[in-house]
XYZ file of C-alpha atoms in Angstrom:
784
model
C 86.338 98.983 84.122
C 88.897 102.230 83.952
C 88.552 105.748 84.045
C 91.786 106.311 82.821
C 93.050 106.868 79.581
C 93.821 103.204 77.561
C 97.540 104.230 77.585
C 97.579 104.821 81.224
C 95.814 101.850 81.937
C 97.939 99.584 79.552
C 100.546 98.485 82.106
C 97.629 97.461 84.210
C 96.033 95.667 81.465
C 98.865 93.766 80.683
C 99.691 92.530 84.538
C 96.133 91.313 84.693
C 96.662 89.298 81.333
C 99.839 87.916 82.589
C 98.659 87.291 86.001
C 95.359 85.475 85.507
C 96.152 82.163 83.145
C 93.124 80.473 81.339
C 91.875 83.929 80.047
C 89.851 83.471 76.942
C 88.336 86.977 76.622
C 89.338 90.444 77.834
C 86.883 93.114 77.758
C 87.840 96.476 78.703
C 85.080 99.413 79.449
C 86.537 102.946 79.967
C 84.777 105.928 80.514
C 86.794 107.832 77.961
C 84.978 108.180 74.888
C 87.084 106.931 71.401
C 87.278 110.589 70.012
C 88.506 112.063 73.306
C 91.218 109.660 73.004
C 92.185 110.940 69.479
C 91.870 114.367 70.637
C 93.766 114.433 73.968
C 97.406 115.558 73.233
C 99.187 112.907 75.340
C 97.284 109.668 73.824
C 99.148 108.024 71.321
C 95.925 106.547 69.750
C 93.923 107.992 66.507
C 90.456 108.396 65.412
C 89.910 104.446 65.600
C 90.979 104.145 69.013
C 89.621 101.619 70.304
C 90.436 99.221 67.547
C 94.007 100.417 67.491
C 94.427 99.461 71.274
C 93.059 95.963 70.991
C 95.383 95.062 68.268
C 98.119 97.296 70.017
C 97.838 95.281 73.372
C 97.711 91.762 71.459
C 100.679 92.540 69.929
C 102.806 93.752 73.563
C 101.210 90.606 75.178
C 102.398 88.479 72.393
C 106.213 90.119 72.704
C 105.870 89.848 76.478
C 105.461 86.160 76.558
C 108.093 85.798 73.739
C 110.634 87.635 75.937
C 109.781 85.424 79.159
C 110.021 82.473 77.018
C 113.534 83.706 75.823
C 114.900 84.598 79.245
C 113.322 81.452 80.620
C 114.035 79.217 78.382
C 111.440 76.851 79.782
C 107.679 76.908 79.655
C 105.993 80.264 80.910
C 103.743 79.976 84.019
C 101.579 82.649 84.738
C 103.083 83.444 88.096
C 106.736 83.574 86.488
C 105.063 85.889 83.586
C 103.964 88.186 86.307
C 107.227 88.229 88.244
C 109.351 88.638 85.114
C 107.944 91.498 84.563
C 106.169 93.403 87.123
C 107.448 93.910 90.521
C 104.610 96.230 91.461
C 101.032 96.624 91.260
C 98.750 98.833 90.055
C 99.373 101.593 87.303
C 102.879 101.435 87.595
C 105.446 102.150 85.475
C 103.777 102.566 81.958
C 106.295 104.496 80.405
C 109.654 102.729 81.794
C 112.764 101.172 79.755
C 112.165 99.711 76.935
C 113.658 96.518 77.739
C 111.181 95.312 80.196
C 107.519 96.083 78.138
C 107.873 96.702 74.502
C 106.858 100.130 72.759
C 104.085 100.307 70.138
C 106.377 101.026 67.574
C 108.626 98.126 68.871
C 105.889 95.615 68.682
C 105.843 92.820 66.099
C 103.234 92.616 63.320
C 103.378 89.265 63.325
C 101.367 86.732 65.758
C 103.406 85.054 68.052
C 102.476 81.612 70.554
C 102.732 80.817 73.663
C 102.768 77.695 75.868
C 99.513 76.517 77.967
C 101.549 74.737 80.675
C 98.055 72.771 81.655
C 97.432 71.303 77.972
C 101.599 71.217 76.911
C 100.434 72.378 73.689
C 101.512 75.765 71.458
C 97.803 77.923 70.707
C 97.849 80.536 68.577
C 97.496 83.875 70.450
C 95.126 85.412 68.231
C 92.742 82.856 68.438
C 93.136 82.154 72.129
C 92.810 85.678 73.340
C 90.041 87.827 72.361
C 90.406 91.456 73.296
C 87.400 93.888 73.352
C 86.976 97.825 73.871
C 83.795 99.562 74.875
C 82.935 102.870 76.055
C 81.216 102.976 79.589
C 80.471 106.894 80.403
C 78.844 106.546 83.471
C 81.938 106.201 86.018
C 81.312 109.256 88.443
C 81.229 109.504 92.157
C 77.827 110.619 93.713
C 77.610 111.554 97.212
C 73.987 111.814 96.635
C 71.355 111.468 93.767
C 71.955 115.532 93.717
C 75.526 116.015 93.811
C 78.577 114.200 92.428
C 82.084 114.748 91.184
C 84.842 112.863 88.884
C 86.926 109.767 90.068
C 89.870 111.421 91.633
C 92.270 109.150 90.320
C 90.175 109.299 87.056
C 92.098 110.904 83.789
C 89.449 113.669 83.652
C 89.802 114.864 87.077
C 93.886 114.711 86.653
C 93.872 116.372 83.475
C 95.561 119.569 83.589
C 92.831 122.752 83.807
C 95.372 125.529 82.548
C 98.859 125.921 81.220
C 101.634 128.064 82.993
C 101.026 131.399 82.032
C 100.666 134.952 83.364
C 96.787 134.656 84.517
C 97.179 130.913 85.956
C 97.495 129.854 89.259
C 97.586 126.087 89.218
C 97.507 123.350 86.927
C 94.142 121.834 89.192
C 92.501 125.299 88.540
C 91.067 127.226 85.592
C 93.149 130.203 84.220
C 91.752 133.953 85.751
C 88.762 134.876 83.421
C 90.036 137.786 81.779
C 88.056 137.895 79.122
C 90.632 138.273 76.564
C 92.028 135.452 74.271
C 94.779 132.932 75.428
C 98.362 133.346 73.934
C 98.082 130.064 72.218
C 95.185 128.176 70.203
C 95.595 125.041 72.370
C 92.681 123.844 74.610
C 93.636 122.442 77.940
C 93.163 118.938 78.038
C 90.725 118.764 81.046
C 88.797 120.995 78.509
C 88.212 118.300 75.983
C 87.922 115.344 78.467
C 85.368 117.325 80.954
C 83.220 118.364 77.509
C 82.960 114.821 76.593
C 82.270 113.454 79.751
C 79.617 115.969 80.167
C 78.014 115.065 76.799
C 77.997 111.176 77.153
C 76.179 111.575 80.805
C 73.664 113.630 78.919
C 73.392 111.256 76.271
C 72.908 108.190 78.343
C 70.246 110.357 80.428
C 68.613 111.182 77.151
C 68.527 114.793 77.890
C 68.858 117.723 75.238
C 71.125 120.209 77.006
C 71.002 124.093 77.095
C 74.363 125.351 78.053
C 75.300 128.231 79.906
C 78.650 129.807 81.094
C 80.515 131.906 83.411
C 84.216 131.843 83.105
C 86.843 131.724 80.363
C 87.761 127.835 80.746
C 83.813 127.254 81.089
C 83.181 129.079 77.929
C 85.732 126.618 76.071
C 83.897 123.806 77.665
C 80.577 125.094 76.611
C 81.862 125.625 73.022
C 82.998 121.876 72.729
C 79.741 120.532 74.010
C 77.656 122.751 71.647
C 79.974 121.640 68.891
C 79.173 117.667 69.494
C 75.746 118.438 70.453
C 75.112 119.798 66.864
C 77.005 117.382 65.194
C 75.355 114.047 66.930
C 71.833 115.539 68.128
C 70.036 116.242 65.102
C 66.048 115.030 64.608
C 65.492 114.366 68.296
C 63.079 115.029 70.409
C 64.453 115.124 74.043
C 63.932 116.402 77.258
C 65.747 119.486 78.202
C 67.963 120.318 80.876
C 69.858 123.621 81.541
C 74.004 123.275 81.901
C 75.747 125.830 83.962
C 79.622 125.543 83.693
C 81.508 127.951 86.392
C 84.689 128.257 86.838
C 86.262 127.737 90.018
C 88.880 130.394 89.959
C 85.702 132.928 90.588
C 85.421 132.243 94.104
C 88.471 130.902 95.815
C 87.949 131.910 99.100
C 84.708 129.555 99.611
C 87.280 126.460 99.419
C 89.889 127.778 101.170
C 87.959 128.624 104.520
C 86.428 126.162 106.958
C 82.749 126.051 106.413
C 79.938 124.880 108.497
C 79.647 121.121 106.594
C 80.068 117.941 108.599
C 80.964 116.718 105.251
C 83.873 118.789 104.900
C 84.935 117.956 108.323
C 84.661 114.295 107.685
C 86.904 114.786 104.652
C 89.209 116.861 106.043
C 89.810 114.283 109.372
C 89.621 111.158 108.151
C 92.474 109.361 106.681
C 92.537 108.239 102.999
C 92.977 105.500 100.972
C 96.792 105.456 99.702
C 97.344 106.390 96.306
C 98.426 103.881 93.611
C 101.176 105.114 91.731
C 100.266 106.461 88.624
C 101.762 106.914 85.507
C 101.084 110.815 85.468
C 103.948 110.680 87.988
C 106.248 108.673 85.587
C 105.403 110.840 82.666
C 105.709 114.017 84.685
C 109.357 114.952 84.306
C 108.798 114.230 80.426
C 105.880 116.471 79.981
C 107.473 119.460 82.162
C 110.264 119.562 79.652
C 108.028 120.339 77.092
C 104.851 122.680 77.444
C 104.542 121.920 81.223
C 102.661 118.936 82.808
C 99.547 117.537 81.141
C 98.176 116.050 84.281
C 98.435 116.282 88.229
C 98.071 113.840 91.044
C 94.664 114.467 93.101
C 94.225 113.152 96.577
C 92.141 109.865 96.765
C 88.556 110.780 97.741
C 87.840 107.332 99.291
C 88.232 107.742 103.277
C 89.305 104.786 105.468
C 86.828 105.079 108.154
C 88.573 103.117 111.266
C 86.113 101.300 112.809
C 88.443 98.962 114.499
C 89.863 102.119 116.549
C 86.448 102.898 118.312
C 85.906 99.031 119.111
C 88.950 98.149 120.379
C 89.214 101.069 123.003
C 88.269 100.620 126.769
C 85.029 98.297 127.603
C 84.597 96.976 124.232
C 83.374 93.525 124.567
C 83.705 92.249 120.852
C 85.231 88.732 120.601
C 88.541 89.260 118.880
C 89.473 85.820 118.355
C 85.982 84.476 117.075
C 86.135 87.500 114.115
C 89.803 86.634 113.837
C 88.314 82.784 112.698
C 85.554 84.262 110.880
C 87.623 86.700 108.661
C 90.271 83.349 108.064
C 87.472 81.325 107.124
C 86.479 83.795 104.614
C 89.699 84.585 103.066
C 90.357 80.617 102.519
C 86.787 80.619 100.623
C 87.240 83.621 98.776
C 88.600 82.158 95.671
C 89.146 78.718 94.996
C 91.442 79.598 92.014
C 94.426 80.949 94.209
C 97.447 79.523 94.270
C 98.585 77.539 97.582
C 101.206 80.336 98.110
C 98.679 83.168 97.973
C 96.438 81.108 100.311
C 99.086 81.007 103.084
C 100.079 84.531 102.611
C 96.134 85.336 103.182
C 96.264 83.172 106.219
C 99.401 84.401 107.673
C 98.208 88.169 107.410
C 94.966 87.269 109.437
C 97.202 85.402 112.143
C 99.485 88.351 112.153
C 96.690 90.907 112.720
C 95.680 88.509 115.603
C 99.103 88.004 117.167
C 99.657 91.888 117.027
C 96.433 92.476 119.054
C 94.736 94.289 116.228
C 91.292 94.317 115.966
C 90.208 92.119 112.737
C 87.254 94.767 112.647
C 90.510 97.083 111.153
C 89.926 95.035 107.829
C 86.358 95.873 107.646
C 87.106 100.113 107.200
C 85.168 101.222 104.646
C 84.141 104.569 102.867
C 81.195 106.763 103.592
C 78.958 105.136 100.770
C 78.160 101.548 100.968
C 76.992 100.186 97.760
C 75.620 97.111 100.030
C 73.620 98.823 102.013
C 70.832 100.863 100.527
C 70.371 103.259 103.549
C 73.470 104.749 102.993
C 72.326 106.959 100.102
C 69.784 108.734 102.125
C 71.941 108.844 105.062
C 74.790 111.054 102.925
C 72.172 112.937 101.188
C 70.516 114.671 104.497
C 74.257 114.882 105.680
C 74.893 116.660 102.838
C 72.145 119.376 103.512
C 72.803 120.121 107.102
C 75.411 122.189 108.998
C 77.551 120.592 111.242
C 75.286 120.456 114.540
C 72.391 119.414 112.687
C 73.986 116.868 110.884
C 75.209 115.512 114.154
C 71.932 115.208 115.819
C 70.708 113.790 112.840
C 73.270 111.033 113.123
C 72.219 110.419 116.660
C 68.731 110.082 115.731
C 69.467 107.749 113.228
C 71.444 105.651 115.835
C 68.727 105.658 118.486
C 66.475 104.302 115.443
C 68.660 101.311 114.544
C 69.163 100.567 118.347
C 65.213 100.223 118.756
C 65.226 98.280 115.747
C 67.828 95.391 116.596
C 65.791 95.780 120.452
C 69.296 96.768 122.048
C 69.220 98.878 125.146
C 72.082 101.237 126.493
C 72.460 103.317 129.444
C 73.680 106.471 127.689
C 72.493 110.107 129.056
C 71.710 112.409 125.935
C 70.922 115.616 125.711
C 68.224 117.123 123.250
C 69.548 119.349 120.502
C 73.089 118.132 120.821
C 75.456 115.260 119.887
C 78.702 114.443 121.542
C 81.562 111.661 120.998
C 80.481 110.432 124.862
C 76.937 109.955 123.259
C 77.769 108.450 120.065
C 80.763 105.969 121.015
C 78.514 103.667 123.509
C 75.639 103.640 120.765
C 78.397 102.292 117.904
C 79.898 99.849 120.193
C 76.498 98.694 120.977
C 75.345 97.899 117.505
C 78.719 96.755 116.860
C 78.674 94.234 119.669
C 76.869 91.205 117.656
C 78.882 90.122 113.983
C 75.646 89.998 112.382
C 74.439 93.561 113.587
C 77.815 95.054 112.519
C 77.261 93.608 108.982
C 73.822 94.472 108.590
C 74.135 98.157 109.980
C 77.823 98.816 109.016
C 76.099 101.880 106.932
C 75.215 104.232 110.030
C 78.095 102.710 111.968
C 80.412 103.642 109.248
C 78.924 106.975 109.075
C 78.517 107.550 112.758
C 82.298 106.610 113.040
C 83.150 109.270 110.594
C 80.892 112.064 112.179
C 82.515 110.669 115.558
C 85.980 111.092 114.087
C 85.278 114.539 112.896
C 83.484 115.681 116.033
C 86.638 114.534 117.854
C 88.612 117.209 120.199
C 91.428 116.477 118.193
C 89.976 117.489 114.584
C 87.267 119.810 115.858
C 89.924 122.024 117.991
C 91.967 123.078 114.754
C 88.899 123.348 112.477
C 87.151 125.716 115.393
C 90.608 127.743 115.328
C 90.581 128.059 111.553
C 87.169 129.585 111.800
C 87.807 132.286 114.625
C 90.892 133.198 112.871
C 88.672 133.616 109.341
C 86.025 135.546 111.063
C 89.121 137.683 112.490
C 90.434 138.291 109.208
C 86.886 139.140 107.650
C 86.119 141.530 110.592
C 89.957 142.883 109.831
C 89.206 143.304 106.148
C 86.304 145.380 106.428
C 88.598 147.798 108.621
C 92.213 149.235 107.413
C 94.874 147.352 105.605
C 97.448 147.898 108.218
C 95.025 146.056 110.676
C 94.576 142.985 108.664
C 98.334 142.856 107.786
C 98.808 143.153 111.889
C 96.355 140.333 112.012
C 98.525 137.928 109.316
C 101.548 138.780 110.889
C 100.393 137.826 114.104
C 99.302 134.558 112.942
C 102.382 133.722 110.870
C 104.300 134.503 114.389
C 102.659 132.298 116.570
C 102.324 129.360 114.315
C 106.446 129.802 114.153
C 106.455 130.134 117.881
C 104.482 126.977 118.479
C 106.592 125.033 115.838
C 109.717 125.634 117.313
C 108.572 125.078 120.669
C 106.630 121.830 119.964
C 110.650 120.780 118.250
C 112.159 121.948 121.763
C 110.003 119.795 123.610
C 110.596 116.924 121.578
C 106.556 116.354 120.409
C 105.335 115.162 117.029
C 102.534 117.268 116.703
C 100.977 120.590 118.113
C 98.639 120.876 120.883
C 95.188 120.990 120.488
C 93.699 123.981 118.707
C 96.996 125.347 117.592
C 97.742 126.352 114.165
C 100.924 125.268 111.911
C 103.023 127.411 109.541
C 101.259 125.743 106.784
C 98.203 126.328 108.447
C 99.162 130.106 108.725
C 99.978 130.132 105.049
C 96.479 128.932 104.366
C 95.014 131.721 106.276
C 97.731 134.380 104.351
C 95.681 133.315 101.146
C 92.519 133.723 102.808
C 94.002 137.335 103.763
C 94.991 138.006 100.561
C 92.062 137.253 98.701
C 89.780 139.150 101.087
C 92.197 142.344 100.973
C 91.722 142.257 96.941
C 88.054 142.249 97.209
C 88.046 145.094 100.055
C 91.131 147.682 99.520
C 91.942 149.227 96.061
C 95.478 148.341 94.812
C 98.453 150.130 96.390
C 102.283 149.709 95.661
C 103.269 147.086 92.869
C 100.608 144.917 92.154
C 99.594 144.149 95.867
C 96.714 145.505 98.041
C 99.297 146.354 100.658
C 101.999 149.025 100.915
C 105.532 148.254 100.631
C 106.124 148.651 104.245
C 103.243 146.469 105.247
C 104.243 144.041 102.584
C 108.061 143.913 104.044
C 106.749 143.009 107.658
C 104.731 139.740 106.500
C 108.070 139.047 104.282
C 110.228 139.371 107.301
C 107.751 137.425 109.444
C 107.295 134.347 106.963
C 111.277 134.073 106.690
C 111.520 134.027 110.201
C 109.155 131.692 110.374
C 110.835 129.240 107.730
C 113.986 129.705 109.240
C 112.590 128.585 112.530
C 110.522 125.219 111.107
C 112.658 124.561 107.574
C 111.050 121.142 107.999
C 107.264 121.876 108.066
C 106.907 123.677 105.258
C 108.164 121.327 102.347
C 106.398 123.747 99.749
C 107.002 124.122 96.136
C 108.940 127.709 96.287
C 111.419 126.233 98.786
C 112.182 123.053 96.829
C 116.069 122.863 96.560
C 116.818 124.751 99.541
C 115.044 122.464 102.334
C 118.093 120.498 103.591
C 120.404 123.672 103.496
C 117.586 125.393 106.040
C 117.631 122.207 107.927
C 121.183 122.039 108.454
C 121.205 125.708 109.117
C 118.643 125.138 111.861
C 120.568 122.540 113.454
C 123.730 124.585 113.149
C 122.025 127.588 115.063
C 121.189 125.489 117.980
C 124.250 123.583 118.143
C 126.096 127.170 118.282
C 123.376 128.307 121.140
C 124.410 124.870 123.222
C 127.984 125.557 122.792
C 128.044 129.385 123.513
C 125.951 128.602 126.564
C 128.588 126.149 127.820
C 131.500 128.479 126.758
C 130.177 131.070 128.708
C 129.599 129.256 131.839
C 133.289 127.807 131.260
C 134.508 131.520 130.901
C 132.823 132.962 134.286
C 134.170 130.012 136.011
C 137.581 130.397 135.142
C 137.350 134.300 135.071
C 139.866 134.552 137.854
C 142.384 131.908 136.345
C 142.465 134.094 132.725
C 141.100 137.227 132.810
C 141.831 137.961 129.088
C 139.467 134.665 127.835
C 140.190 133.100 124.495
C 143.336 134.782 122.531
C 144.798 134.301 119.016
C 141.855 131.924 117.645
C 142.395 133.579 114.358
C 141.334 130.208 112.429
C 138.227 130.082 114.127
C 137.331 133.861 113.069
C 138.195 132.730 109.557
C 135.801 129.825 109.604
C 132.914 132.015 111.685
C 133.238 134.574 108.533
C 132.881 131.835 106.001
C 130.112 130.560 107.811
C 128.586 134.042 108.476
C 128.889 134.413 104.599
C 127.283 131.089 103.452
C 124.403 132.133 106.244
C 124.203 135.586 104.368
C 123.918 133.514 100.733
C 121.342 131.396 102.293
C 118.793 133.851 103.769
C 119.309 136.053 100.147
C 118.283 132.759 98.494
C 115.223 132.404 101.219
C 114.281 136.192 100.623
C 114.168 135.579 96.383
C 111.889 132.708 97.115
C 109.476 134.399 99.474
C 109.452 137.170 97.233
C 108.155 134.619 94.521
C 105.550 133.537 97.003
C 104.218 137.470 97.118
C 104.100 137.778 93.380
C 101.521 134.633 93.732
C 99.875 136.013 96.368
C 99.289 139.400 94.435
C 97.978 137.219 91.495
C 95.080 135.769 94.147
C 94.420 139.549 95.599
C 93.542 140.622 91.849
C 90.950 137.871 91.602
C 88.422 140.452 91.914
C 89.942 142.700 89.321
C 90.983 140.243 86.754
C 88.002 138.048 86.681
C 85.875 140.055 84.423
C 82.320 138.596 85.513
C 83.336 139.655 89.145
C 84.312 143.178 88.212
C 81.074 143.992 86.246
C 77.601 143.963 87.195
C 75.925 142.890 90.522
C 78.221 140.146 91.678
C 80.653 143.095 91.863
C 79.404 144.880 94.785
C 77.795 142.199 97.097
C 81.116 141.498 99.213
C 81.024 145.145 100.275
C 77.333 145.200 101.611
C 77.303 144.199 105.313
C 73.580 144.462 105.539
C 73.073 141.890 102.853
C 72.282 138.457 103.794
C 74.277 137.164 101.223
C 77.747 138.501 102.721
C 78.989 135.477 103.659
C 77.756 133.053 101.348
C 79.802 131.806 98.377
C 79.462 132.857 94.750
C 77.325 129.726 93.803
C 74.638 130.959 96.188
C 74.740 134.419 94.978
C 74.671 133.251 91.394
C 71.780 130.627 91.390
C 69.588 133.356 93.658
C 69.951 135.668 90.766
C 69.274 133.006 88.270
C 66.131 131.675 90.019
C 64.931 135.413 90.348
C 65.654 135.860 86.573
C 67.603 138.789 87.110
C 70.343 139.587 84.509
C 73.825 137.898 85.321
C 76.665 139.935 83.339
C 79.040 137.506 81.869
C 76.594 134.792 81.741
C 76.843 133.030 78.066
C 74.499 130.975 76.645
C 75.774 128.500 74.098
C 73.466 127.859 71.481
C 73.226 125.228 68.971
C 73.853 125.469 65.209
C 70.392 125.873 64.292
C 69.580 128.618 67.198
C 72.506 130.444 65.332
C 71.121 130.089 61.998
C 68.000 131.622 63.391
C 69.467 134.566 65.232
C 71.592 135.596 62.208
C 69.469 134.677 59.098
C 65.819 134.233 59.836
C 66.075 136.992 62.538
C 66.051 139.624 59.941
C 62.471 138.533 58.752
C 61.547 138.494 62.556
C 61.618 134.813 63.266
C 64.697 134.991 65.302
C 64.569 132.702 68.364
C 64.805 134.242 72.125
C 67.169 133.572 74.251
C 66.154 130.776 76.611
C 66.350 131.513 80.399
C 68.104 128.822 82.868
C 65.256 129.579 85.423
C 62.852 128.279 82.862
C 63.977 124.566 82.990
C 62.727 122.383 85.006
C 66.135 120.745 85.605
C 69.431 122.088 85.929
C 72.749 120.698 86.208
C 75.507 122.853 87.855
C 79.053 121.738 87.559
C 82.221 123.497 88.975
C 85.203 123.160 86.786
C 87.768 122.576 89.350
C 85.707 121.390 92.229
C 83.133 121.996 94.534
C 83.046 121.246 98.636
C 80.133 120.650 101.049
C 79.191 124.079 102.149
C 78.622 124.848 98.177
C 76.264 121.505 98.083
C 74.252 122.695 101.066
C 74.453 126.179 100.000
C 72.776 125.564 96.564
C 70.184 123.768 97.872
C 69.441 126.660 100.172
C 69.184 128.844 97.314
C 66.914 126.486 95.433
C 64.231 126.154 98.567
C 64.282 130.318 99.276
C 63.422 130.543 95.399
C 60.022 129.026 96.114
C 60.403 126.763 92.970
C 60.065 123.408 94.303
C 59.397 122.473 90.617
C 62.897 122.556 89.707
C 65.520 119.723 89.680
C 69.019 120.765 90.768
C 72.327 118.552 90.212
C 75.413 119.915 91.578
C 78.452 118.608 90.146
C 82.254 119.003 89.862
C 85.721 118.212 89.032
C 86.608 116.868 92.450
C 85.696 117.424 96.292
C 87.790 120.230 97.607
C 89.011 120.519 101.421
C 90.964 123.662 102.536
C 94.180 121.536 102.615
C 93.738 120.427 99.144
C 93.516 124.384 98.197
C 96.631 124.989 99.847
C 98.200 122.047 97.723
C 96.897 123.327 94.655
C 97.776 126.971 95.113
C 101.176 126.525 96.751
C 102.211 122.415 96.070
C 103.509 120.702 93.391
C 100.779 121.565 90.459
C 100.778 125.324 91.659
C 102.574 127.585 89.133
C 104.270 129.531 91.914
């Protein structure tokens, strides 16, 4: 089962077939439809994609077996087959050299045979292996029954949302909604895949969609969806649902800011699962030589909740040796078909963990949603709808209820209306003390451990520092441009000083509550978006005057020279090593000057003239000064490019047509309005539920609807435009991603509307944290 294109999963499928002997039938379920495979630009498959892939997979597998037989000259063992062709696991090296895995063009058309070792007979592969490919459209990541995103390493989430041009910011974000036709007729790959995903999702739920869109890319997705619905949904009566598509670039401020959401804090604090090496990274260099990348790499959404760390801290009484034996026995009985060498590896791994005095519970770390535990879903759903403080209190309440149900008593002093680490940690340890309780209650234990990490001082101090800095920027944005620039410059200078101080002291990380230089860059992005909303454009394209912007540029240049290693961002590619070498030389020169000055003072009586006649040293110093000047000029050019990118971000309000016209344009300036601190999604849903007109919101009528509008409309038989608020169920999908704050605000807008009859479902391309936004806007996938 895969959520990737068949061409991306091909290498992994081949490895599975070559590793597991005795396979008679291989069934592949993909969430990408046959039509989506055919229209995707980088897919080698045509209209009959599934049947074509079945044939190609058989051909490549036969060729693979034949090559291995030729190389070894012996009967092919499945382990040998795997070792000969694949050195690493996962989705690796699908487009590597032609010698290893045959290309589709090089595959033989005739059927070959392979030798089955246990039987010793040569069997025809066409009869031996049956391959079938099926469409399985329901692969998604639901956080709750009302919030979902797409799989982070799936083809739909990682497809490119915009090509590189004047109005685009990043491959992972839609272009600015200028309302003008794009330069080319090419539709971004993600628009096609997203449309097909939403269509098949609605089809499986037997729903007919009334489609509305806000933003240029959402309009493109809506048109594709409407065309598909007109072709396939004729003559059937279905339940109607409203679909609202929104471009992420209409509101970049909300995901960039650190809002009041426990779920957002969890995903920012917890470590993520390591990413499997994708074929996208291999094909990236080739794709960039053409029209730009067709896909990007997103951070996996699967958080790793380190329960073992909580259990191995002081006063934990869990029996390490006994749990070690249990895990070893479990591994031994897991798969009776495993070879002896694999079994030895598993047992050695188990012994190694106990030898290193690591708690075996470290092996049990899991994600937020546990499919085996039915209580995991209502837990996470309740957390999504609450603020950080309310969510933490709710977690404490659930822990207390679970302890009562298990008849476990602990002596912990609790304060009503408050939840802290000192209260939650003893409860978690008490529940995890016995193995049966640990397994039975792992859903609440995992969620409570995640909350514990999010509320830990090391993580919460940084988050709270961000919140206070963002509040100060917001206040200054309502004042003057000079005060906002001074505040941004102060944040950059403080982060540079903190980073250089860390380097001098030899520490590995910043002290609690201090922001790094990359954090300051994220706040600079926030400041520029706020400036674009509050100040008219002054100077050459930016919201600040030339003098104000020059002050910021110099602050960033100085910060990079002080801390070159902490800013491994796209606009510094190619000069990071030179910057580090320059910093090391500067430090060495300072040390040398200090020692030389001391020496000169000591020897002043003996030689009053000091050093004399060092012409060669002066020449070297001049050359070094020239190199330093060249480096600084190059760095200033890079920083100029960074500020051109920031100018795009400050023009979000002026270039995005839906934000420039109508009631959505002015709400950010009304201080008395309670919606001021809310995101665009909340404001938009409030207007929709109140049945207000929203400029820029386009309704996509079906073919029949267009016929009524154009033809029969002349005879008074025209069809009235439906209202989104008239639907009993509304699906909101944000093209580009959502965050936890928006999930809570969407439910707030619904509850405040007094419409309990409406069922609201929120979806998005991925779950965005502020760090993800920094990576999208300044990292590898940005168009800086």
